[in-house]
């Protein structure tokens, strides 16, 4: 965690009320779909966007007599995620039934891990700017089944159900209430997403619902949170409301902001916050009540008799630990330390794992800063403009590396390199061959350049007089020579020749 050894915690978000200041306290329950081809307890596919009800095993449909069989790969993914969050791995965990009736849950219960989760306490360092970060404690991660999807808007008289998602493995990642503002909440989800994408344990696709969050929000007066931290007593915190199922960073922030203001208004009005579950309406920009604690379900949790407690071995966990990839914080620190990149550039290059891989392929054996410049400015700039990503980039890392090699060897100038990049982008090909076959090589032959310099000096006597008075005007001659040579003359050589001739 090199670069996070020392940081200052950001100030909590303060909202001024009519009667005083209020601080926010936020805890998140993030549901991350496990990246796995098969479901948690069946061999049915998890493929997204398939024909409704085409990925449903008998056990997913809760056919009588069907028994769940744990998918070892999903367990490994949860362990991998736990290790990535520096968390304790519980060698013994167990599955419980959470009973409730819903049409998209054919079993009549969800298999989850209430009492003995597979992953215990961990942490996430959430970057909030240079040298500023928040440590968010993870309480637990448990494995559970996702539900299916009820479809109410296809027919005026009927509802439909699609069970493709039923039984897909989810990791529920529960944070402590350590998040202190809307931006932090979004940054926390972004950091979790980034880490899981590096680990390959969740694809992080929020649009498809593969990463969604229940957001718990309360408000308290300054000082109360510190008392909670000192004592661990939740009584110092305000009553919380939970906003369900948020799958957009923007909505998470807007919902928290709105919910905090709603709570402050109620308290300042002499009222009390009722613990309840609320839904965010993005069109109206507000939250509304879904159910209160009083009408909360009694889930009648009990250990699932169809599943033995899950026992894993330390050696197996260690094996997963040995295969862990470099994580974003470590990669970023290495880019700064070993390649000399700025914190900012290193942050940009490590934000998405695919971008980091691309960059590393370009930087391999080359100047890191130059590689970073080309990747960030030329490549990302162009990809953004055309709505592409590194995976769909017309210019490969090998091609871009080839361009940088040609600059480094002096074969082409930086200006010609941009033309070359354009050719690679539109036509493809081998950089060195293109430079050769299209005569793009930089002219370093002093004789040829000198002839051009002489010609331009001879043709512009008035400019020469002016330049002799004001040496800054030499730049005009350099520009003319570069133009006349189609940008191929080595600028350093031109500069030197022009200065010598004008000075002489
Ligand atoms: P429950 O079992 O009722 O869901 P948990 O103890 O599991 O409650 O907490 C759920 C989430 O709510 C956790 O992420 C936790 O950090 C958060 N949380 C608990 N108390 C508060 C509070 N006062 N304000 C904000 N978030 C809270
Ligand atoms: Mg909970």
Coordinates of C-alpha atoms and ligand atoms in Angstrom, one line a residue:
X1 CA 0.0 0.0 0.0
X2 CA 3.2 2.1 -0.3
X3 CA 1.5 5.4 -1.3
X4 CA -1.2 5.0 1.4
X5 CA 1.1 4.7 4.4
X6 CA 0.5 8.3 5.1
X7 CA -2.6 10.3 4.2
X8 CA -5.0 12.7 5.8
X9 CA -8.6 11.8 6.2
X10 CA -11.0 14.1 4.3
X11 CA -13.3 16.3 6.3
X12 CA -16.8 14.8 6.7
X13 CA -19.5 16.4 4.5
X14 CA -21.3 19.0 6.6
X15 CA -24.8 20.2 5.8
X16 CA -25.9 23.4 7.5
X17 CA -29.4 23.1 8.9
X18 CA -31.6 25.9 10.3
X19 CA -30.5 25.0 13.8
X20 CA -26.9 23.9 13.4
X21 CA -24.5 21.8 11.4
X22 CA -25.0 18.1 10.6
X23 CA -22.6 15.4 9.5
X24 CA -23.3 12.4 7.3
X25 CA -22.6 8.8 8.3
X26 CA -22.9 6.2 5.5
X27 CA -22.5 2.4 5.4
X28 CA -22.9 0.4 2.2
X29 CA -24.0 -3.1 1.4
X30 CA -22.6 -3.8 -2.1
X31 CA -23.9 -6.7 -4.1
X32 CA -21.3 -7.9 -6.6
X33 CA -22.1 -10.6 -9.1
X34 CA -19.4 -13.2 -9.0
X35 CA -17.6 -13.5 -12.3
X36 CA -18.3 -17.2 -13.0
X37 CA -19.7 -19.1 -15.9
X38 CA -22.0 -21.2 -13.8
X39 CA -24.4 -20.3 -10.9
X40 CA -23.7 -20.7 -7.2
X41 CA -25.5 -24.0 -6.7
X42 CA -26.2 -25.2 -10.3
X43 CA -24.4 -25.7 -13.6
X44 CA -26.7 -23.3 -15.5
X45 CA -25.0 -20.5 -17.4
X46 CA -24.8 -16.9 -16.0
X47 CA -24.6 -15.4 -19.5
X48 CA -26.3 -12.0 -19.7
X49 CA -29.0 -11.1 -22.2
X50 CA -30.0 -14.6 -23.1
X51 CA -33.6 -15.6 -24.1
X52 CA -35.7 -15.5 -20.9
X53 CA -35.7 -18.7 -18.9
X54 CA -33.1 -20.4 -21.1
X55 CA -30.5 -20.5 -18.3
X56 CA -32.5 -22.4 -15.6
X57 CA -31.4 -25.7 -14.1
X58 CA -34.0 -27.7 -12.2
X59 CA -32.5 -26.6 -8.9
X60 CA -32.8 -22.9 -9.9
X61 CA -36.5 -23.5 -10.6
X62 CA -36.8 -25.3 -7.2
X63 CA -38.2 -28.5 -8.7
X64 CA -39.1 -30.9 -5.9
X65 CA -36.2 -33.2 -4.8
X66 CA -33.5 -31.1 -6.4
X67 CA -30.4 -30.4 -4.3
X68 CA -28.0 -27.5 -4.4
X69 CA -24.3 -28.3 -5.1
X70 CA -21.8 -25.6 -4.2
X71 CA -19.7 -24.2 -7.1
X72 CA -16.1 -24.3 -5.9
X73 CA -15.0 -21.6 -8.3
X74 CA -17.5 -19.1 -6.8
X75 CA -16.1 -19.9 -3.4
X76 CA -12.6 -19.3 -4.7
X77 CA -13.7 -16.0 -6.2
X78 CA -15.1 -14.8 -2.8
X79 CA -11.8 -15.8 -1.1
X80 CA -9.9 -14.0 -3.8
X81 CA -12.0 -10.9 -3.2
X82 CA -11.5 -11.2 0.5
X83 CA -7.7 -11.4 0.1
X84 CA -7.9 -8.3 -2.2
X85 CA -9.6 -6.4 0.6
X86 CA -7.0 -7.5 3.1
X87 CA -9.7 -9.4 4.9
X88 CA -9.8 -12.4 7.2
X89 CA -10.8 -15.6 5.5
X90 CA -13.1 -17.9 7.5
X91 CA -12.1 -21.5 7.0
X92 CA -15.5 -22.5 8.2
X93 CA -18.6 -20.8 7.0
X94 CA -22.2 -21.9 6.6
X95 CA -25.3 -21.3 4.4
X96 CA -28.6 -20.1 5.8
X97 CA -32.1 -19.9 4.4
X98 CA -33.6 -16.4 4.3
X99 CA -37.3 -17.1 3.9
X100 CA -39.6 -14.9 2.0
X101 CA -42.1 -15.3 -0.8
X102 CA -41.6 -13.6 -4.1
X103 CA -42.5 -14.7 -7.7
X104 CA -38.9 -14.4 -8.9
X105 CA -37.7 -16.6 -6.0
X106 CA -39.2 -20.1 -6.8
X107 CA -37.6 -21.7 -3.7
X108 CA -39.4 -19.4 -1.4
X109 CA -36.1 -18.6 0.3
X110 CA -32.7 -17.2 -0.6
X111 CA -29.6 -19.1 0.3
X112 CA -27.3 -16.7 2.1
X113 CA -24.7 -16.6 4.9
X114 CA -26.1 -14.7 7.9
X115 CA -24.3 -16.2 10.9
X116 CA -21.0 -17.4 9.4
X117 CA -19.8 -15.5 6.4
X118 CA -16.9 -16.7 4.3
X119 CA -15.0 -13.4 4.7
X120 CA -14.5 -11.4 7.8
X121 CA -13.0 -8.0 8.5
X122 CA -11.0 -6.1 5.9
X123 CA -10.5 -2.6 4.6
X124 CA -10.6 -0.4 1.5
X125 CA -8.5 2.7 1.1
X126 CA -10.6 5.3 -0.8
X127 CA -8.6 8.0 -2.6
X128 CA -10.1 11.4 -2.4
X129 CA -7.2 13.4 -4.0
X130 CA -3.4 13.6 -3.6
X131 CA -2.5 12.6 0.0
X132 CA -6.1 12.5 1.0
X133 CA -7.8 9.1 1.6
X134 CA -10.5 7.5 3.7
X135 CA -10.0 4.1 5.3
X136 CA -13.3 2.2 5.1
X137 CA -13.6 -0.9 7.2
X138 CA -15.2 -4.0 5.7
X139 CA -17.3 -5.9 8.2
X140 CA -17.9 -9.0 6.2
X141 CA -18.4 -10.5 2.7
X142 CA -20.9 -13.4 2.3
X143 CA -22.0 -15.5 -0.6
X144 CA -25.6 -15.6 -1.6
X145 CA -28.0 -16.3 -4.5
X146 CA -29.4 -13.6 -6.7
X147 CA -33.2 -13.6 -7.5
X148 CA -34.8 -13.6 -10.9
X149 CA -36.6 -10.8 -12.6
X150 CA -40.3 -10.0 -12.5
X151 CA -41.5 -8.2 -15.6
X152 CA -44.6 -6.1 -15.1
X153 CA -44.6 -3.9 -18.2
X154 CA -45.0 -6.3 -21.0
X155 CA -48.7 -7.0 -20.7
X156 CA -51.5 -4.9 -19.1
X157 CA -53.1 -8.0 -17.4
X158 CA -50.1 -10.3 -16.6
X159 CA -46.7 -10.3 -15.0
X160 CA -43.9 -12.4 -16.4
X161 CA -40.9 -13.9 -14.7
X162 CA -37.4 -14.5 -16.1
X163 CA -35.4 -16.9 -13.9
X164 CA -32.1 -16.6 -15.8
X165 CA -30.5 -14.6 -12.9
X166 CA -32.1 -16.8 -10.2
X167 CA -29.3 -18.6 -8.3
X168 CA -26.4 -16.5 -9.8
X169 CA -23.7 -16.1 -7.1
X170 CA -23.5 -12.7 -5.4
X171 CA -20.9 -11.4 -2.9
X172 CA -22.5 -9.1 -0.4
X173 CA -19.8 -6.7 0.8
X174 CA -20.8 -5.0 4.0
X175 CA -18.9 -1.9 5.1
X176 CA -18.8 -0.3 8.5
X177 CA -20.5 3.1 8.7
X178 CA -17.2 4.8 7.9
X179 CA -18.1 6.8 4.8
X180 CA -18.7 10.5 5.5
X181 CA -20.1 12.0 2.3
X182 CA -21.8 11.4 -1.1
X183 CA -18.5 11.7 -3.1
X184 CA -16.8 9.2 -0.7
X185 CA -19.6 6.7 -1.2
X186 CA -19.3 6.9 -4.9
X187 CA -15.5 6.7 -4.7
X188 CA -15.8 3.7 -2.4
X189 CA -17.9 1.8 -4.9
X190 CA -15.5 2.8 -7.6
X191 CA -12.6 1.5 -5.6
X192 CA -14.3 -1.8 -4.9
X193 CA -15.2 -2.1 -8.5
X194 CA -11.6 -1.4 -9.5
X195 CA -10.1 -4.0 -7.1
X196 CA -12.6 -6.7 -8.2
X197 CA -12.0 -6.0 -11.8
X198 CA -8.2 -6.4 -11.2
X199 CA -8.9 -9.6 -9.4
X200 CA -11.3 -10.8 -12.1
X201 CA -13.9 -11.6 -9.4
X202 CA -16.7 -9.3 -10.7
X203 CA -17.0 -7.5 -14.0
X204 CA -18.3 -4.4 -12.3
X205 CA -20.9 -3.8 -15.0
X206 CA -23.4 -1.5 -13.2
X207 CA -25.7 -1.1 -16.2
X208 CA -26.4 -4.8 -16.2
X209 CA -26.9 -4.8 -12.5
X210 CA -23.7 -6.8 -11.8
X211 CA -22.7 -4.3 -9.1
X212 CA -25.3 -2.5 -7.0
X213 CA -25.5 -1.0 -3.6
X214 CA -27.9 -0.6 -0.7
X215 CA -27.0 2.7 0.9
X216 CA -27.5 3.3 4.6
X217 CA -27.6 7.0 5.6
X218 CA -27.9 8.8 8.9
X219 CA -27.1 12.2 10.1
X220 CA -25.5 13.3 13.4
X221 CA -24.2 16.4 15.1
X222 CA -20.4 17.1 14.9
X223 CA -18.5 15.0 17.5
X224 CA -21.0 12.2 17.6
X225 CA -19.2 10.1 15.1
X226 CA -15.9 10.4 17.0
X227 CA -17.7 9.2 20.1
X228 CA -19.0 6.2 18.2
X229 CA -15.4 5.5 17.0
X230 CA -14.0 5.6 20.5
X231 CA -16.7 3.4 22.1
X232 CA -18.0 1.4 19.2
X233 CA -21.5 2.3 20.5
X234 CA -23.9 2.8 17.6
X235 CA -26.1 4.7 20.0
X236 CA -24.1 7.8 19.3
X237 CA -25.1 7.7 15.7
X238 CA -28.5 8.8 14.2
X239 CA -31.2 6.4 13.1
X240 CA -30.4 5.2 9.5
X241 CA -32.5 4.7 6.4
X242 CA -31.5 2.3 3.8
X243 CA -31.9 3.2 0.1
X244 CA -32.2 0.0 -1.9
X245 CA -30.6 -1.2 -5.1
X246 CA -28.6 1.7 -6.5
X247 CA -26.7 0.9 -9.7
X248 CA -25.3 4.3 -10.7
X249 CA -22.5 6.3 -9.1
X250 CA -24.4 9.5 -9.9
X251 CA -27.6 8.3 -8.4
X252 CA -25.8 7.1 -5.2
X253 CA -24.5 10.6 -4.7
X254 CA -27.8 12.3 -5.4
X255 CA -29.8 10.0 -3.3
X256 CA -27.5 10.4 -0.3
X257 CA -27.6 14.2 -0.6
X258 CA -31.4 14.2 -0.8
X259 CA -31.8 11.7 2.0
X260 CA -29.6 13.6 4.4
X261 CA -31.5 16.8 3.8
X262 CA -34.8 15.0 4.3
X263 CA -33.6 13.6 7.6
X264 CA -32.2 17.0 8.8
X265 CA -35.5 18.7 8.0
X266 CA -37.5 16.1 10.0
X267 CA -35.2 16.3 13.1
X268 CA -35.0 20.1 13.1
X269 CA -38.8 20.1 12.9
X270 CA -38.9 18.1 16.2
X271 CA -39.6 14.8 14.5
X272 CA -37.8 11.5 14.6
X273 CA -36.3 9.4 11.9
X274 CA -38.0 6.1 11.5
X275 CA -35.7 3.3 10.4
X276 CA -37.0 2.2 7.0
X277 CA -36.1 1.0 3.6
X278 CA -36.5 3.7 0.9
X279 CA -36.3 3.7 -2.9
X280 CA -34.6 6.5 -5.0
X281 CA -36.6 7.9 -7.8
X282 CA -34.0 9.4 -10.3
X283 CA -36.7 11.3 -12.2
X284 CA -37.9 13.2 -9.2
X285 CA -34.5 13.2 -7.5
X286 CA -35.9 12.0 -4.2
X287 CA -36.3 9.0 -2.0
X288 CA -39.6 7.5 -0.9
X289 CA -40.6 4.9 1.7
X290 CA -40.7 1.3 0.6
X291 CA -41.2 -0.4 4.0
X292 CA -40.5 0.5 7.6
X293 CA -38.8 -1.6 10.3
X294 CA -42.2 -2.5 11.8
X295 CA -43.4 -4.0 8.6
X296 CA -40.0 -5.6 7.9
X297 CA -40.0 -9.2 7.0
X298 CA -39.3 -11.8 9.6
X299 CA -37.0 -13.9 7.4
X300 CA -36.9 -16.8 9.9
X301 CA -33.3 -17.5 9.0
X302 CA -32.1 -21.1 9.7
X303 CA -29.1 -23.1 8.6
X304 CA -29.9 -24.7 5.2
X305 CA -30.2 -28.4 5.8
X306 CA -29.4 -29.2 2.2
X307 CA -25.9 -27.8 2.5
X308 CA -23.1 -28.9 4.8
X309 CA -21.1 -26.1 6.5
X310 CA -18.4 -25.0 4.0
X311 CA -15.0 -26.0 5.2
X312 CA -11.9 -24.9 3.3
X313 CA -8.2 -25.4 3.9
X314 CA -5.6 -22.8 4.7
X315 CA -3.4 -24.4 2.0
X316 CA -6.1 -23.8 -0.6
X317 CA -6.5 -20.2 0.5
X318 CA -2.7 -19.7 0.4
X319 CA -2.7 -21.1 -3.1
X320 CA -5.2 -18.5 -4.1
X321 CA -3.1 -15.8 -2.3
X322 CA 0.0 -16.9 -4.3
X323 CA -1.8 -16.3 -7.6
X324 CA -3.0 -12.8 -6.7
X325 CA -2.4 -10.1 -9.3
X326 CA -0.8 -6.8 -8.5
X327 CA -3.6 -4.6 -7.1
X328 CA -4.3 -1.0 -8.3
X329 CA -2.7 0.8 -5.3
X330 CA 0.5 -1.2 -5.7
X331 CA 0.6 -0.8 -9.4
X332 CA 0.0 2.9 -9.1
X333 CA 2.8 3.2 -6.5
X334 CA 5.2 1.3 -8.8
X335 CA 4.4 3.5 -11.8
X336 CA 5.3 6.5 -9.7
X337 CA 8.4 5.0 -8.1
X338 CA 9.9 3.0 -10.9
X339 CA 8.7 4.8 -14.0
X340 CA 8.8 8.3 -12.6
X341 CA 5.2 9.1 -13.5
X342 CA 3.2 11.7 -11.7
X343 CA 0.6 10.5 -9.2
X344 CA -2.1 11.9 -11.5
X345 CA -0.8 10.0 -14.6
X346 CA -0.3 6.8 -12.6
X347 CA -3.9 7.2 -11.4
X348 CA -5.3 7.6 -14.9
X349 CA -3.3 4.6 -16.2
X350 CA -4.3 2.3 -13.4
X351 CA -8.0 3.2 -13.2
X352 CA -9.1 0.4 -15.5
X353 CA -7.1 -2.9 -15.5
X354 CA -7.3 -3.1 -19.3
X355 CA -5.7 0.3 -19.6
X356 CA -2.9 -0.6 -17.2
X357 CA -2.2 -3.8 -19.2
X358 CA -2.1 -1.8 -22.4
X359 CA 0.2 0.8 -21.0
X360 CA 2.6 -1.8 -19.5
X361 CA 2.9 -3.5 -22.9
X362 CA 3.8 -0.1 -24.4
X363 CA 6.2 0.9 -21.6
X364 CA 8.0 -2.5 -21.5
X365 CA 11.7 -1.8 -22.3
X366 CA 10.9 1.9 -23.2
X367 CA 10.9 5.3 -21.5
X368 CA 8.0 5.2 -19.1
X369 CA 7.2 8.9 -19.2
X370 CA 7.2 8.9 -23.0
X371 CA 5.0 5.8 -23.1
X372 CA 2.6 7.5 -20.6
X373 CA 2.4 10.6 -22.7
X374 CA 1.6 8.7 -25.8
X375 CA -1.0 6.5 -24.2
X376 CA -2.7 9.2 -22.2
X377 CA -2.6 12.1 -24.7
X378 CA -2.7 10.5 -28.1
X379 CA -4.3 7.1 -27.6
X380 CA -6.8 7.8 -24.8
X381 CA -7.6 11.2 -26.3
X382 CA -8.5 9.6 -29.6
X383 CA -10.3 6.6 -28.1
X384 CA -12.5 9.0 -26.0
X385 CA -13.3 11.1 -29.1
X386 CA -14.4 8.0 -31.0
X387 CA -16.2 6.3 -28.1
X388 CA -13.7 3.3 -28.2
X389 CA -11.7 1.5 -25.5
X390 CA -8.3 -0.1 -25.4
X391 CA -9.9 -3.4 -26.2
X392 CA -11.4 -2.0 -29.4
X393 CA -8.4 0.3 -30.2
X394 CA -7.3 0.2 -33.9
X395 CA -3.7 0.8 -32.7
X396 CA -2.3 -2.0 -30.7
X397 CA 0.2 -1.7 -27.9
X398 CA 2.9 -3.2 -30.1
X399 CA 2.2 -0.7 -32.8
X400 CA 2.3 2.3 -30.4
X401 CA 5.5 0.9 -28.9
X402 CA 6.9 0.8 -32.5
X403 CA 6.2 4.5 -32.9
X404 CA 8.0 5.3 -29.7
X405 CA 11.0 3.3 -30.8
X406 CA 11.2 5.2 -34.1
X407 CA 11.2 8.5 -32.1
X408 CA 13.8 7.2 -29.7
X409 CA 16.1 6.1 -32.5
X410 CA 15.8 9.5 -34.1
X411 CA 14.2 8.0 -37.2
X412 CA 11.2 10.3 -37.0
X413 CA 10.4 13.5 -35.3
X414 CA 7.6 13.9 -32.7
X415 CA 5.6 15.7 -35.4
X416 CA 5.9 13.0 -38.0
X417 CA 5.1 10.5 -35.2
X418 CA 1.7 12.0 -35.0
X419 CA 1.2 11.6 -38.7
X420 CA 2.4 8.0 -38.4
X421 CA -0.1 7.4 -35.5
X422 CA -2.9 8.7 -37.8
X423 CA -1.9 6.3 -40.5
X424 CA -1.8 3.4 -38.0
X425 CA -5.2 4.4 -36.7
X426 CA -6.9 4.5 -40.1
X427 CA -4.9 2.0 -42.2
X428 CA -3.0 -0.2 -39.7
X429 CA 0.4 -1.7 -40.6
X430 CA 3.9 -1.9 -39.3
X431 CA 5.2 1.5 -38.1
X432 CA 8.8 0.9 -39.3
X433 CA 7.7 -0.3 -42.7
X434 CA 5.3 2.7 -43.1
X435 CA 8.1 5.1 -42.3
X436 CA 10.4 3.4 -44.8
X437 CA 8.0 3.0 -47.6
X438 CA 6.4 6.5 -47.4
X439 CA 9.7 8.3 -47.0
X440 CA 8.8 9.7 -43.6
X441 CA 12.3 9.3 -42.1
X442 CA 13.7 12.4 -40.4
X443 CA 16.4 14.1 -42.4
X444 CA 19.5 14.4 -40.2
X445 CA 21.8 14.8 -43.2
X446 CA 23.2 18.2 -42.4
X447 CA 24.1 19.0 -46.0
X448 CA 20.6 18.7 -47.3
X449 CA 19.2 20.8 -44.4
X450 CA 21.9 23.4 -44.9
X451 CA 21.0 23.8 -48.5
X452 CA 17.4 24.5 -47.4
X453 CA 18.6 27.0 -44.8
X454 CA 20.8 28.8 -47.3
X455 CA 18.0 29.0 -49.8
X456 CA 15.5 30.5 -47.4
X457 CA 18.0 33.0 -46.1
X458 CA 18.9 34.0 -49.6
X459 CA 15.2 34.5 -50.5
X460 CA 14.3 36.6 -47.5
X461 CA 16.9 39.3 -47.1
X462 CA 14.5 41.7 -45.2
X463 CA 13.7 39.0 -42.6
X464 CA 17.4 38.3 -42.2
X465 CA 18.0 41.9 -41.3
X466 CA 15.3 41.9 -38.7
X467 CA 16.5 38.6 -37.3
X468 CA 19.9 40.0 -36.8
X469 CA 18.5 42.8 -34.7
X470 CA 16.1 40.5 -32.8
X471 CA 17.4 36.9 -32.4
X472 CA 14.0 35.7 -31.4
X473 CA 12.9 36.0 -35.1
X474 CA 15.2 33.1 -35.9
X475 CA 12.3 30.9 -35.1
X476 CA 10.6 32.0 -38.3
X477 CA 13.5 30.5 -40.3
X478 CA 13.3 27.3 -38.4
X479 CA 9.6 27.1 -39.2
X480 CA 10.2 27.7 -42.9
X481 CA 12.8 25.0 -43.1
X482 CA 10.7 22.5 -41.3
X483 CA 7.8 23.4 -43.6
X484 CA 9.9 23.1 -46.7
X485 CA 11.1 19.6 -45.6
X486 CA 7.6 18.4 -44.8
X487 CA 8.5 18.3 -41.1
X488 CA 11.2 15.7 -41.7
X489 CA 14.2 17.8 -40.9
X490 CA 15.6 17.1 -37.5
X491 CA 14.6 20.3 -35.5
X492 CA 17.7 20.3 -33.4
X493 CA 19.9 20.3 -36.5
X494 CA 17.8 23.1 -38.1
X495 CA 17.9 25.2 -35.0
X496 CA 21.6 25.0 -34.8
X497 CA 22.2 25.8 -38.5
X498 CA 19.8 28.7 -38.5
X499 CA 21.5 30.2 -35.4
X500 CA 24.9 29.8 -36.9
X501 CA 24.1 31.3 -40.2
X502 CA 22.2 34.3 -38.9
X503 CA 24.7 35.0 -36.2
X504 CA 27.6 34.8 -38.8
Ligands
LIG1 P1 -29.0 -4.9 9.2 O1 -28.6 -6.2 9.7 O2 -30.2 -4.3 9.8 O3 -29.0 -4.8 7.7 P2 -26.3 -4.1 9.6 O4 -25.7 -4.0 11.0 O5 -26.0 -5.3 8.8 O6 -27.9 -3.9 9.7 O7 -25.9 -2.8 8.9 C1 -26.2 -2.6 7.5 C2 -25.4 -1.5 7.0 O8 -25.8 -0.3 7.6 C3 -23.9 -1.6 7.2 O9 -23.2 -1.2 6.0 C4 -23.6 -0.6 8.3 O10 -22.3 0.0 8.2 C5 -24.7 0.5 8.1 N1 -25.0 1.2 9.2 C6 -25.3 0.8 10.5 N2 -25.7 1.8 11.3 C7 -25.6 2.9 10.6 C8 -25.9 4.3 10.8 N3 -26.3 4.7 12.0 N4 -25.7 5.2 9.8 C9 -25.4 4.8 8.6 N5 -25.1 3.5 8.3 C10 -25.2 2.6 9.2
LIG2 MG1 -27.4 -6.2 6.6

